[in-house]
Tab-separated table of C-alpha atoms and ligand atoms in Angstrom:
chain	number	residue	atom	x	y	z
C	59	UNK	CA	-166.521	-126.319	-60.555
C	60	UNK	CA	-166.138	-129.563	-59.115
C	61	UNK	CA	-168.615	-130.043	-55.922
C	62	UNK	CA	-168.256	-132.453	-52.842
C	63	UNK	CA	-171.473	-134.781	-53.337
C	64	UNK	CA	-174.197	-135.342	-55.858
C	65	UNK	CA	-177.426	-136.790	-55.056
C	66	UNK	CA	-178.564	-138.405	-58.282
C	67	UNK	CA	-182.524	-140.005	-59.249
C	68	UNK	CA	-183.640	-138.606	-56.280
C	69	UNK	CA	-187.688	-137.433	-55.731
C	70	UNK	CA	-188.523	-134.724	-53.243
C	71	UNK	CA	-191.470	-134.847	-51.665
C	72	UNK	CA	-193.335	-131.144	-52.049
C	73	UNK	CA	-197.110	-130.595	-51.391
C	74	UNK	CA	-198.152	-134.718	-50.962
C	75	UNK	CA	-196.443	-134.815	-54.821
C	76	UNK	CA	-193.207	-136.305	-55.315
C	77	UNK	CA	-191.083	-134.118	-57.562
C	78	UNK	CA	-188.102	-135.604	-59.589
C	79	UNK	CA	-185.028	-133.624	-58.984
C	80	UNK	CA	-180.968	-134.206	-58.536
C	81	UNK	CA	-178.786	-132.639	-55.730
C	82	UNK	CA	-175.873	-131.136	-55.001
C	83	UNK	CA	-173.782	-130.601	-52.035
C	84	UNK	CA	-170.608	-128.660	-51.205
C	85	UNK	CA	-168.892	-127.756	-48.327
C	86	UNK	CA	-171.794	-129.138	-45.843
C	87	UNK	CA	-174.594	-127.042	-47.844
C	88	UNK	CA	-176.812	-127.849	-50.322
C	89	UNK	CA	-175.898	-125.286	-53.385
C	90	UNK	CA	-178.352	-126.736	-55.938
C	91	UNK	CA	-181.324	-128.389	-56.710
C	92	UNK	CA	-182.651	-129.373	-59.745
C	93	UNK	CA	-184.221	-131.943	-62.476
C	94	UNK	CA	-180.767	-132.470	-63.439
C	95	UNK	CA	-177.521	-131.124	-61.516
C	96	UNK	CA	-174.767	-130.445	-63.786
C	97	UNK	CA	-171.561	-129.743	-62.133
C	98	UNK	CA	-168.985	-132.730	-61.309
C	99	UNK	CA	-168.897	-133.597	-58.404
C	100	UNK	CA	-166.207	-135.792	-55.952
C	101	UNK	CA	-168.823	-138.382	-55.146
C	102	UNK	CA	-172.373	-139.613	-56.740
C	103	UNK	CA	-174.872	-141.044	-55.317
C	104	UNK	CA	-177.275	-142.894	-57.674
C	105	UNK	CA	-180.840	-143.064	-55.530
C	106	UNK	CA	-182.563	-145.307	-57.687
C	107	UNK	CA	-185.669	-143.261	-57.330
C	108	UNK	CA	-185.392	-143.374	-53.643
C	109	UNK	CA	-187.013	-140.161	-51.479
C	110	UNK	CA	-185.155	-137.249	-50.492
C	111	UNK	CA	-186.672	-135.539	-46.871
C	112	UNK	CA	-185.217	-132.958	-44.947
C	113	UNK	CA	-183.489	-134.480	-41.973
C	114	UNK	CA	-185.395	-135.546	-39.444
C	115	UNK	CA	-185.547	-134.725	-35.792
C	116	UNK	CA	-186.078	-136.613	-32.565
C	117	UNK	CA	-187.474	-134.501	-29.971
C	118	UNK	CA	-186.745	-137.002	-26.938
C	119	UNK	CA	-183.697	-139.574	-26.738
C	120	UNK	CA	-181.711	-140.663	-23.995
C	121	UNK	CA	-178.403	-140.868	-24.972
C	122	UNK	CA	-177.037	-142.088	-21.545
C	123	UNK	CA	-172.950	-141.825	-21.255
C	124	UNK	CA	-171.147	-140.129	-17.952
C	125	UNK	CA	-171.472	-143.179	-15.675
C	126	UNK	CA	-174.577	-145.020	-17.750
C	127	UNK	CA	-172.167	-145.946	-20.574
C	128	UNK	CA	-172.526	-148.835	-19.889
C	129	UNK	CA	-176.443	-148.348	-21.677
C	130	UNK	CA	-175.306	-146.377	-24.064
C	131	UNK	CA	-172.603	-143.689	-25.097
C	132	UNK	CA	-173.087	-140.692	-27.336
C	133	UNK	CA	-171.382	-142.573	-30.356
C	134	UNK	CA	-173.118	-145.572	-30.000
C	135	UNK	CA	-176.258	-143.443	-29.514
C	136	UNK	CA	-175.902	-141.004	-31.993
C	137	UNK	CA	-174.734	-144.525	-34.567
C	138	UNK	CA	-178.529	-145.873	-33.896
C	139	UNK	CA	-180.314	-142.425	-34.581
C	140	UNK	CA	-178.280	-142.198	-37.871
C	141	UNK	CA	-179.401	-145.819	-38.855
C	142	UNK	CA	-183.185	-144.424	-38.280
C	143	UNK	CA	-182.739	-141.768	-40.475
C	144	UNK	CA	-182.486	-138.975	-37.817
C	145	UNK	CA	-180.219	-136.402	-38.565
C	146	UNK	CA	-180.704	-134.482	-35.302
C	147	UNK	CA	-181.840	-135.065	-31.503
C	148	UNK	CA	-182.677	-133.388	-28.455
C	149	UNK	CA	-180.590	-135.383	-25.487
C	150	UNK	CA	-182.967	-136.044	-21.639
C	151	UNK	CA	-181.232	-134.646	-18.848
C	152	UNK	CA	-181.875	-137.595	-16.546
C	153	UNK	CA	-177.988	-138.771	-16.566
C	154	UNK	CA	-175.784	-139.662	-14.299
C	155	UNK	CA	-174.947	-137.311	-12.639
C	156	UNK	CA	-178.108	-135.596	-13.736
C	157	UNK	CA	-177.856	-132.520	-15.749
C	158	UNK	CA	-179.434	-130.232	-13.716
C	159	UNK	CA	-176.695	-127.714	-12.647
C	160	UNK	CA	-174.735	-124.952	-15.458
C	161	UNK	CA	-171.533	-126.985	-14.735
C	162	UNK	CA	-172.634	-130.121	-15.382
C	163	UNK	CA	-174.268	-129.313	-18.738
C	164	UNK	CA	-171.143	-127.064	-19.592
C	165	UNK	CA	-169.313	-130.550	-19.191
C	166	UNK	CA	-172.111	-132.512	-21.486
C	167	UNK	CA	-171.637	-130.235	-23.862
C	168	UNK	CA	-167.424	-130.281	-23.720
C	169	UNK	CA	-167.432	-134.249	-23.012
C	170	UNK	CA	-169.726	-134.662	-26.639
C	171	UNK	CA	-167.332	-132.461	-28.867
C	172	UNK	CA	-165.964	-134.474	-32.164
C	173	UNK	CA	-168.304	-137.509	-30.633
C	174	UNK	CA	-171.929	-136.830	-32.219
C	175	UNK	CA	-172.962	-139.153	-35.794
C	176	UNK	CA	-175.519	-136.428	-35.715
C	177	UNK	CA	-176.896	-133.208	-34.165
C	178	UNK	CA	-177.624	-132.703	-30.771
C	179	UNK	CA	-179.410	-130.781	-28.655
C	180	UNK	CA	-178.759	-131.164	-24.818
C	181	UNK	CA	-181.330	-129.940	-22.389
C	182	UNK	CA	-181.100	-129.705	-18.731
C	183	UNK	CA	-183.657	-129.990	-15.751
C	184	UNK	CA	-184.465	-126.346	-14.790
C	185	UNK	CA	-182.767	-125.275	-11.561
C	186	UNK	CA	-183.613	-122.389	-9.608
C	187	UNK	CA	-180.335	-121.579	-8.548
C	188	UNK	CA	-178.710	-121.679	-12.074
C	189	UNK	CA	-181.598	-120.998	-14.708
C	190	UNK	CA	-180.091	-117.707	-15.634
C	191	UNK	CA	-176.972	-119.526	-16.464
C	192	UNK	CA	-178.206	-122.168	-17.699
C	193	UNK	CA	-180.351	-120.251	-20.960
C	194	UNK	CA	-176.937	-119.235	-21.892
C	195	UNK	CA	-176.554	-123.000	-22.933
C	196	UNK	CA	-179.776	-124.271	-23.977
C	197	UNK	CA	-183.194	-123.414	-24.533
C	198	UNK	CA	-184.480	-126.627	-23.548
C	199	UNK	CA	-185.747	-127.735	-20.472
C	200	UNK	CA	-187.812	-130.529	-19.154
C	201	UNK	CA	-189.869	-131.156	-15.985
C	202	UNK	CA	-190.610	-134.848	-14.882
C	203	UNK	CA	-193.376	-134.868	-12.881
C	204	UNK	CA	-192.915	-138.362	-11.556
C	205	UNK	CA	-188.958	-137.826	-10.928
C	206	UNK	CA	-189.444	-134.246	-8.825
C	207	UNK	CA	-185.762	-135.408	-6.955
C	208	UNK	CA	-183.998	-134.362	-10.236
C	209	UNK	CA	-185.268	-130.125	-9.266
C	210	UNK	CA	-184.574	-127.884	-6.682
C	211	UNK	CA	-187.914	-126.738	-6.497
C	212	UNK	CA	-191.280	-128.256	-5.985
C	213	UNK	CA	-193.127	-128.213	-9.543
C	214	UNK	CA	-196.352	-129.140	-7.814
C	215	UNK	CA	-196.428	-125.619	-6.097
C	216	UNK	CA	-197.385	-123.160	-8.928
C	217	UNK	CA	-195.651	-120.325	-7.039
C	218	UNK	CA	-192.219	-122.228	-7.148
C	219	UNK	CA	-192.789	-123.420	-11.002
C	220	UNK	CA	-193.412	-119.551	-12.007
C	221	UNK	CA	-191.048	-117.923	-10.276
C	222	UNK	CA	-188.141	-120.525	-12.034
C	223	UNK	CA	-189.524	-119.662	-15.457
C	224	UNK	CA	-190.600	-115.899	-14.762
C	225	UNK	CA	-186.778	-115.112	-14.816
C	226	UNK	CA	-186.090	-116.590	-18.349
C	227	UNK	CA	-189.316	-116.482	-19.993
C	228	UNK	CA	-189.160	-116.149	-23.748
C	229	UNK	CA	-190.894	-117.719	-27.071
C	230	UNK	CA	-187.351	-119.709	-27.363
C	231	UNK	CA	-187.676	-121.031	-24.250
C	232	UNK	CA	-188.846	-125.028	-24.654
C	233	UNK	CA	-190.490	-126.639	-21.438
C	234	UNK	CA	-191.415	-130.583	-21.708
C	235	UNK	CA	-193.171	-131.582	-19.492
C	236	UNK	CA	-192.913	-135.618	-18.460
C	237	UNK	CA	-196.839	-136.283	-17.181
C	238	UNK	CA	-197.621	-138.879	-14.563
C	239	UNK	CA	-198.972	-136.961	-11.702
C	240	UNK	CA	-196.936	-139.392	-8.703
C	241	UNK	CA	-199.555	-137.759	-5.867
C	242	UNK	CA	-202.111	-139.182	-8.003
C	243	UNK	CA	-201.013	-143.260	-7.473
C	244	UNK	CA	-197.789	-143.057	-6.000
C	245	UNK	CA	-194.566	-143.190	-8.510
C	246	UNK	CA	-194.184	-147.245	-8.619
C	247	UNK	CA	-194.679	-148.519	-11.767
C	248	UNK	CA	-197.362	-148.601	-13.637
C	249	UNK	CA	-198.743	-145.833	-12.546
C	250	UNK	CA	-202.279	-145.349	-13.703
C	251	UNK	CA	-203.909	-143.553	-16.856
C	252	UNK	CA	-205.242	-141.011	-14.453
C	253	UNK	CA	-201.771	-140.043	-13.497
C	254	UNK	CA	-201.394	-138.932	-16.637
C	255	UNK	CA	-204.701	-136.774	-16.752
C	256	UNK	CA	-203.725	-135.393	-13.524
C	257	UNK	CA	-200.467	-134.160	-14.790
C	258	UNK	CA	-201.443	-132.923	-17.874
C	259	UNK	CA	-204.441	-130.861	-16.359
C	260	UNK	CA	-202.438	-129.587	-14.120
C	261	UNK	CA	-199.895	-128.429	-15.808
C	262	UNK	CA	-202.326	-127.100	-18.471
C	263	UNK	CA	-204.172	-125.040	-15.974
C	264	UNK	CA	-200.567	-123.707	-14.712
C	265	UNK	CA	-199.915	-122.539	-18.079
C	266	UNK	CA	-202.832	-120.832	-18.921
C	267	UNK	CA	-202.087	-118.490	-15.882
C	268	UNK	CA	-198.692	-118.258	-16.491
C	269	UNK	CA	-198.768	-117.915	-20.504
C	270	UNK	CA	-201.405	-114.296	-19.000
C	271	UNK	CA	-199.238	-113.341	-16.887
C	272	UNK	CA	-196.180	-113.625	-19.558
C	273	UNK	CA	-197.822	-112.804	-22.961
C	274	UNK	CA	-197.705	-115.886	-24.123
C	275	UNK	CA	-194.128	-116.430	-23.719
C	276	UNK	CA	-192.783	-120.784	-23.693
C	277	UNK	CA	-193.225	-123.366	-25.685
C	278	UNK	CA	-195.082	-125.772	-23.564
C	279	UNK	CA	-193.945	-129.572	-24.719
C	280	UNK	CA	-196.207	-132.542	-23.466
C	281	UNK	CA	-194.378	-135.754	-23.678
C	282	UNK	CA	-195.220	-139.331	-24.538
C	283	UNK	CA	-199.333	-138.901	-24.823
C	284	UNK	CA	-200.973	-142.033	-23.703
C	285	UNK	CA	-204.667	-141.315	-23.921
C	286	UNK	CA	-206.852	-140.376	-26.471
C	287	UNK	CA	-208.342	-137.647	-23.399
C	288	UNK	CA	-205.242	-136.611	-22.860
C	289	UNK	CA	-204.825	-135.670	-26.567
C	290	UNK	CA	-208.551	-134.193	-26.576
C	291	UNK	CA	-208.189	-132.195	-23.747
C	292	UNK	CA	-204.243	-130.460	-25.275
C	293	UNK	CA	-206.653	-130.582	-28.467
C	294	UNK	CA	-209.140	-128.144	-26.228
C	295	UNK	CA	-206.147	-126.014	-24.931
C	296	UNK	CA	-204.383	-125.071	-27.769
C	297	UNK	CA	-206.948	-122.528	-28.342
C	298	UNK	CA	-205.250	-120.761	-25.060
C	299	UNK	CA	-202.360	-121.962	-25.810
C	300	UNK	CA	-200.730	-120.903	-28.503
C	301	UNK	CA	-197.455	-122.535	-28.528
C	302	UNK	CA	-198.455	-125.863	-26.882
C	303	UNK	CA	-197.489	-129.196	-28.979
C	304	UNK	CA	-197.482	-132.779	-27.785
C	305	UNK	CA	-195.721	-135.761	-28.716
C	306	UNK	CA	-196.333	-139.936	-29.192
C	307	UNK	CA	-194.050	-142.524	-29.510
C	308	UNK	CA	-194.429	-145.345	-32.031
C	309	UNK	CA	-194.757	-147.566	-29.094
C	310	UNK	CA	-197.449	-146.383	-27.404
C	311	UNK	CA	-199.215	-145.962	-31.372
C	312	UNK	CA	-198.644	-149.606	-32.003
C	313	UNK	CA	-198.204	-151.596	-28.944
C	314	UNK	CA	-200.251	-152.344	-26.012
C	315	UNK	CA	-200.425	-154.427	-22.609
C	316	UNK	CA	-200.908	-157.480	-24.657
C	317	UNK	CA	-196.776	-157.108	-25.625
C	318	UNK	CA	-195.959	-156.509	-22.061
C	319	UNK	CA	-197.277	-160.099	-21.683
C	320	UNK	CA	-195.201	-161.222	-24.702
C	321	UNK	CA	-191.987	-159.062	-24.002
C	322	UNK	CA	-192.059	-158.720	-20.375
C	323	UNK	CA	-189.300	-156.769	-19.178
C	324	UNK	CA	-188.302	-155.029	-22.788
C	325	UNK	CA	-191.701	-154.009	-22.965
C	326	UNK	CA	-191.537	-152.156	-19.744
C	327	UNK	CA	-191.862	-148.396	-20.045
C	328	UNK	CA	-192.861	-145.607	-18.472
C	329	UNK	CA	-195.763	-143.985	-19.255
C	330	UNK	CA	-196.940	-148.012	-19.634
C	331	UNK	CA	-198.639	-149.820	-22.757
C	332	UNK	CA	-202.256	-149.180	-22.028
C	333	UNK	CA	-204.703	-151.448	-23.551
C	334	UNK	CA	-205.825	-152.337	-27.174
C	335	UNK	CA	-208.273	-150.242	-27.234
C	336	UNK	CA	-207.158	-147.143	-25.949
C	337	UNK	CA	-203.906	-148.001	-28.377
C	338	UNK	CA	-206.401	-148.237	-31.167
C	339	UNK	CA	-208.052	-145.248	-30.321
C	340	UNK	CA	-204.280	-142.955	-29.858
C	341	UNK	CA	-203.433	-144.553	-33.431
C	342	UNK	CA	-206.828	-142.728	-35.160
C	343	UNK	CA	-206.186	-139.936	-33.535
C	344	UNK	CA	-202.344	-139.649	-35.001
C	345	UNK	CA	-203.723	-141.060	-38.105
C	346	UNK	CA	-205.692	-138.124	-38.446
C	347	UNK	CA	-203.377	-135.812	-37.752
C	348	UNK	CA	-204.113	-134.562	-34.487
C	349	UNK	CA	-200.697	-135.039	-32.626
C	350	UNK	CA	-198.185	-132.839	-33.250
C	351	UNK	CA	-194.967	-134.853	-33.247
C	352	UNK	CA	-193.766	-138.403	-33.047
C	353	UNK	CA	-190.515	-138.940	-30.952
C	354	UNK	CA	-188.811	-141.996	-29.987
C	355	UNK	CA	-188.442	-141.881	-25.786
C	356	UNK	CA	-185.127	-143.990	-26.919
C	357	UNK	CA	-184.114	-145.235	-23.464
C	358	UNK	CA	-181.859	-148.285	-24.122
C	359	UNK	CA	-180.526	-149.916	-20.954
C	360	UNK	CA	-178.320	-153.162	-20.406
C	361	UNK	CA	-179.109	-156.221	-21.033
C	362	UNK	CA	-178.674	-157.442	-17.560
C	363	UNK	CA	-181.118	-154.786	-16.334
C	364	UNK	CA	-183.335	-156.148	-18.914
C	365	UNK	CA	-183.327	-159.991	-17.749
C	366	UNK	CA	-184.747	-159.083	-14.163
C	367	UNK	CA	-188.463	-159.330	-13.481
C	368	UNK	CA	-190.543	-157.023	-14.828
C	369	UNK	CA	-191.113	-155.759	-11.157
C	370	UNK	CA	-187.296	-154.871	-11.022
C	371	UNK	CA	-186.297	-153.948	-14.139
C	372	UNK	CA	-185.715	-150.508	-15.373
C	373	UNK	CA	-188.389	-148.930	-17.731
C	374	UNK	CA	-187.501	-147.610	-21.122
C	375	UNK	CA	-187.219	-148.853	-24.760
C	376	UNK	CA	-184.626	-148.338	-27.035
C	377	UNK	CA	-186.447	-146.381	-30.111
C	378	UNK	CA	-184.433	-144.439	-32.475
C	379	UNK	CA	-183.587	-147.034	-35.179
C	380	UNK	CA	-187.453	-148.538	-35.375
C	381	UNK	CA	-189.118	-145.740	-34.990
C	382	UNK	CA	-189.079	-143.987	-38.922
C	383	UNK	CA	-189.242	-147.304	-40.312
C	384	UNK	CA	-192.367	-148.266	-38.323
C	385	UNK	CA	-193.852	-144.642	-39.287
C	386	UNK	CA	-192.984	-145.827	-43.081
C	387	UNK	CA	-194.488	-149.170	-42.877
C	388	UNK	CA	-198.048	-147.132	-41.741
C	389	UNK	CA	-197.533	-145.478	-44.414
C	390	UNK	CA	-196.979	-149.028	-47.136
C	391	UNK	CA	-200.236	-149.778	-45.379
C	392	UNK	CA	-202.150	-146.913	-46.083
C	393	UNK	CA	-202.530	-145.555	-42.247
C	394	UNK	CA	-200.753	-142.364	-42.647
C	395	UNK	CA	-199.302	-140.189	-45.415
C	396	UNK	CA	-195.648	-139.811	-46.465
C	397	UNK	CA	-196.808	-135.975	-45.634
C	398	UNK	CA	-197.479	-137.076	-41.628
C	399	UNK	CA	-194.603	-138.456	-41.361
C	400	UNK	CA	-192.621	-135.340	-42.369
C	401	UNK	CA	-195.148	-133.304	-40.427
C	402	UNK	CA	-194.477	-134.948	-37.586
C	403	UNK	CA	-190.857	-135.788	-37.654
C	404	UNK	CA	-189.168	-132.662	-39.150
C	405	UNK	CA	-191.982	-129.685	-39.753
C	406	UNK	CA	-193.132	-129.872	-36.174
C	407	UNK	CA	-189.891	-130.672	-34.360
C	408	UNK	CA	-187.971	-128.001	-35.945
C	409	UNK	CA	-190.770	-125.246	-35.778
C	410	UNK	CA	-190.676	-126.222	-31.960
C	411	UNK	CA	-186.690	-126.346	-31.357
C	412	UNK	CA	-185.956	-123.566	-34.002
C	413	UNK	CA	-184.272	-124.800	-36.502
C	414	UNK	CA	-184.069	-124.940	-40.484
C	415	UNK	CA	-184.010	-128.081	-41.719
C	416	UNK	CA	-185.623	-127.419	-45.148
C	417	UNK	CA	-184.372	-128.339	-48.703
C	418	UNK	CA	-183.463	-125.245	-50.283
C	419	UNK	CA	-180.185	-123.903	-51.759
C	420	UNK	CA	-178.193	-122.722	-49.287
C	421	UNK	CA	-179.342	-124.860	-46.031
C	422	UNK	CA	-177.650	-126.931	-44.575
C	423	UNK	CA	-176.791	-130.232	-46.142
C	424	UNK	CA	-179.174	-132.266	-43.166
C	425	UNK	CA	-181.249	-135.499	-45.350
C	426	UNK	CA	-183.239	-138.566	-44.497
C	427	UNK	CA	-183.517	-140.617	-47.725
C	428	UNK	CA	-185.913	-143.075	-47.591
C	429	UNK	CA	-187.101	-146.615	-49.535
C	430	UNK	CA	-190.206	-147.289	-49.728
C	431	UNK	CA	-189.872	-150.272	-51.009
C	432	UNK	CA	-186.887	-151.891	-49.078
C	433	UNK	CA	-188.192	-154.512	-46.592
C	434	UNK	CA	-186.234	-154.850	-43.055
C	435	UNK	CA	-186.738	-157.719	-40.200
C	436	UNK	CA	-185.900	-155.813	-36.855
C	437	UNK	CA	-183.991	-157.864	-35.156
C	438	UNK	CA	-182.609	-156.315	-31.703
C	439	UNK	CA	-179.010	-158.127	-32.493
C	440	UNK	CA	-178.887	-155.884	-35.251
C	441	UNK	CA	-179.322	-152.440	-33.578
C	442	UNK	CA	-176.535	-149.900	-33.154
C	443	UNK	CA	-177.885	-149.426	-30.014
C	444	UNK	CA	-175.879	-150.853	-26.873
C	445	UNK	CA	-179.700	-152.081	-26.216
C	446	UNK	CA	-179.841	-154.859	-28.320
C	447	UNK	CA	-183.322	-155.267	-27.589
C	448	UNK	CA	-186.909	-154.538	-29.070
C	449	UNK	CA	-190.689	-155.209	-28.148
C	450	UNK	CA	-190.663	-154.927	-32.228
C	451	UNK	CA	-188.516	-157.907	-32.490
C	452	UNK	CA	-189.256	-160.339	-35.478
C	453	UNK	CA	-191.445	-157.615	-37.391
C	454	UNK	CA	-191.125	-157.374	-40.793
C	455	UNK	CA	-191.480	-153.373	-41.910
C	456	UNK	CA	-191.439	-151.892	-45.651
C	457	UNK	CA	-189.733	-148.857	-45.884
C	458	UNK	CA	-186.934	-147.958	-44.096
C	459	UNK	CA	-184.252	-145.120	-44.559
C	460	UNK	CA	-181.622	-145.755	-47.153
C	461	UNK	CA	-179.470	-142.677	-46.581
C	462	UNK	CA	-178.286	-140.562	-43.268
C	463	UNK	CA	-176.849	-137.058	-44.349
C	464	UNK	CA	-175.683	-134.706	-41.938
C	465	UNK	CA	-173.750	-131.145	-42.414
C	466	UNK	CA	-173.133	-132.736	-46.029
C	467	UNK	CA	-171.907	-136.196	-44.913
C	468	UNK	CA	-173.083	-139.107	-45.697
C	469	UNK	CA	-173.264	-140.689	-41.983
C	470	UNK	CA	-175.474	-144.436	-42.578
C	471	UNK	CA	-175.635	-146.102	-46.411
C	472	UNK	CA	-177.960	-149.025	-46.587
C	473	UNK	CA	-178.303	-149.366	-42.580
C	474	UNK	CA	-174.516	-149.149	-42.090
C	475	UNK	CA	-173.462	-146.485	-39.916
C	476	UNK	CA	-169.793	-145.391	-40.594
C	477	UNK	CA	-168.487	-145.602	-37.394
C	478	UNK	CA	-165.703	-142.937	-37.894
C	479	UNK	CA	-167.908	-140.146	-39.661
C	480	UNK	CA	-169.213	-137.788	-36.875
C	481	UNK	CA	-169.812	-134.775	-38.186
C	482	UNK	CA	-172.740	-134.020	-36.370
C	483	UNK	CA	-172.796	-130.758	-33.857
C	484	UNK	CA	-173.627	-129.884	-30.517
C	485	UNK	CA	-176.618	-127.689	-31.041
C	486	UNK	CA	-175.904	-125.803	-28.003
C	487	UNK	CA	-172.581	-124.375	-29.351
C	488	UNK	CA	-174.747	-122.028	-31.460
C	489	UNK	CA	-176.065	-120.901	-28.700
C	490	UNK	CA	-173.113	-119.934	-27.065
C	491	UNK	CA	-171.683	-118.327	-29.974
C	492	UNK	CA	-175.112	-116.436	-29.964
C	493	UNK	CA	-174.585	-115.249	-26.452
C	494	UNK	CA	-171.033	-114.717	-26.857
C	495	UNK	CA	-171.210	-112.272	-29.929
W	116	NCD	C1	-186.783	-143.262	-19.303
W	116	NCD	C2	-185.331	-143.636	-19.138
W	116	NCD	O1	-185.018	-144.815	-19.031
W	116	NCD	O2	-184.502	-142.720	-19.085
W	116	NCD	N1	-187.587	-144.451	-19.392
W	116	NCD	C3	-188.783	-144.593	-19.979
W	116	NCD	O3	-189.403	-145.647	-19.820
W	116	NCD	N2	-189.323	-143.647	-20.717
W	116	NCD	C4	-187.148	-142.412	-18.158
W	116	NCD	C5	-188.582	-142.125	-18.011
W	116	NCD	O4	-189.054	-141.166	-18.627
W	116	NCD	O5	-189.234	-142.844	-17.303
């Protein structure tokens, strides 16, 4: 039997021990694994020791198109989360026009077919008058408290919040939940760190009541942590709670106001840098494994947008092709474990969205290979990314991710992303095969 791909000198990484072994891949699946794989195969792949993880997943990227392609477009998008090593993402609903309607995600999902580098998930703002339609097409949905204008309902009136998610609620069911609290200190930006606090308490103390009233039904999503309280106090409700998780981004782990100085404008993000300390703080926290996931917030926007003052420019970096390689460099240093960074990138994010990512015979053929030795300068000219900027710019990070498989396909070799290889799927379709059947 002669099989598509073989994944030769590989390691896997299994219980904090790496583990020898050789793959093989046909037809988008792998079909064996082993110290040595045997059958012929089209195409091998020697991996010079290099690590074999299961593909990873971004919880939170903004992959623009519709009229912001001019930021970014779902090739160009999905091309820079293939070059980090991310086999599959969950897509923001805060386009233009906004996904927030059935029709308008029905057309996300039609506009992205044959499109994707990798996986996607697209999630939509929860609307009152369309939930019921719009759990036909995905299960995830995400609330920004300091952008209400995208709902048709109030989310700071508990009635109006439970009676969107009474209708639908189920342990499928994903809510994030964007925290800065605008009644707190207005929405201009920055807002404060107790806009966050706000938010999260708030929402916290709606879910409690809710999560009674519903047995427990939702996953309840914080986004983008900030504060080392704010992690402490989702720490202190997850007894409660029991499907509550919360995310970081590398960003706010390794960068603080003192950048914003340096990088004006490309350093301007919402929630903000906070300050050293509080940075140092979030970083010992994550470094003891104590938040959940680590997602990118990739929000790339145009370089023009980027040039104006700080004042005027629009917030959001562009994440997805630093963000593994800055986890991996932690790890070179001795900050984290190779085991975090699965934890946190693949084990988490695919216990919360559902999915099987894991290396066995028979899954799916989705891989992040990884060198730990390979040394990259990030250099924003060098991103996929229409955003061809970075508050990382000129750092020098060891280990980065060699290989990008998805459904079987080798989509990035050696940080080049081939540009007519999109095998990756619109998560959503399952869904409505699900519902359909
Ligand atoms: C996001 C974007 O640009 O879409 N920007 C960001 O700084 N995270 C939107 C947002 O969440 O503010």
């Amino acid at each position: 039997m002669t099989i598509d791909l073989k994944l030769e000198n590989g390691k896997l990484l299994i219980e904090d021990q790496l583990v020898p072994a050789e793959i093989g891949i046909d037809n988008g699946s792998i079909i064996k694994i082993s110290r040595i794989v045997h059958e012929h195969a089209d195409e091998r792949v020697d991996l010079k020791g290099n690590i074999v993880l299961p593909g990873l997943v971004d919880v939170h990227v903004h992959l623009r198109d519709f009229k912001l392609s001019y930021k970014e477009t779902l090739e160009t998008g999905t091309m820079a989360l293939a070059a980090g090593g991310v086999t599959c993402a969950v897509d923001m609903p805060n386009t233009l026009p906004p996904v927030n309607s059935y029709r308008t995600l029905v057309k996300r999902i039609d506009e992205a077919k044959g499109r994707l580098h990798v996986n996607v998930l697209f999630s939509a703002f929860p609307s009152k008058r369309d939930i019921l339609k719009l759990v036909t097409l995905t299960y995830f949905f995400k609330i920004d408290f300091s952008r209400t204008y995208f709902l048709d309902f109030n989310p700071y009136n508990e009635r109006e919040l439970s009676e969107v998610f009474s209708k639908v609620s189920s342990e499928t069911i994903v809510v994030a939940f964007h925290a800065e609290d605008t009644r707190e200190t207005g929405g201009s930006w920055p807002m404060k760190a107790s806009a966050e606090t706000s938010a999260v308490k708030y929402i916290l103390n709606w879910l409690v009541k809710f999560m009674n009233q519903h047995d427990g039904a939702l996953k309840a999503h914080i986004c983008h942590v900030t504060l080392p309280s704010t992690v402490k106090l989702i720490l202190e409700n997850k007894r409660k709670l029991k499907n509550l998780t919360m995310e970081v981004t590398p960003h706010h782990l390794l960068l603080s106001k003192r950048h914003l100085g340096k990088f004006k404008s490309v350093a301007k993000v919402t929630p903000p840098l906070r300050s050293s300390h509080t940075r140092r703080r979030l970083l010992r926290y994550f470094s003891k494994g104590l938040i959940d996931i680590v997602a990118s917030d990739h929000a790339p926007h145009a370089l023009t947008e980027k040039a104006e003052d700080v004042t005027k420019a629009p917030p959001g970096i562009a994440g997805a092709e630093t963000m593994l390689p800055l986890l991996l460099n932690l790890v070179n240093k001795g900050v984290i474990s190779l085991s975090l960074v699965k934890r946190v990138l693949h084990d988490a994010p695919c216990k919360l969205l559902g999915l099987k990512h894991d290396i066995y015979e028979g899954s799916r053929a989705h891989l992040t290979i990884v060198d730990m030795k390979a040394r990259w300068k990030i250099r924003g000219e060098d991103l996929y990314s229409m955003s061809k900027l970075t508050p990382f710019e000129g750092v020098t990070v060891k280990g980065i991710p060699s290989i990008t498989i998805v459904n079987g396909m080798i989509v990035m070799r050696d940080r080049v992303v081939y540009e007519n290889v999109k095998p990756g799927e619109v998560i959503n379709e399952w869904r409505r095969k699900d519902t359909v059947s």
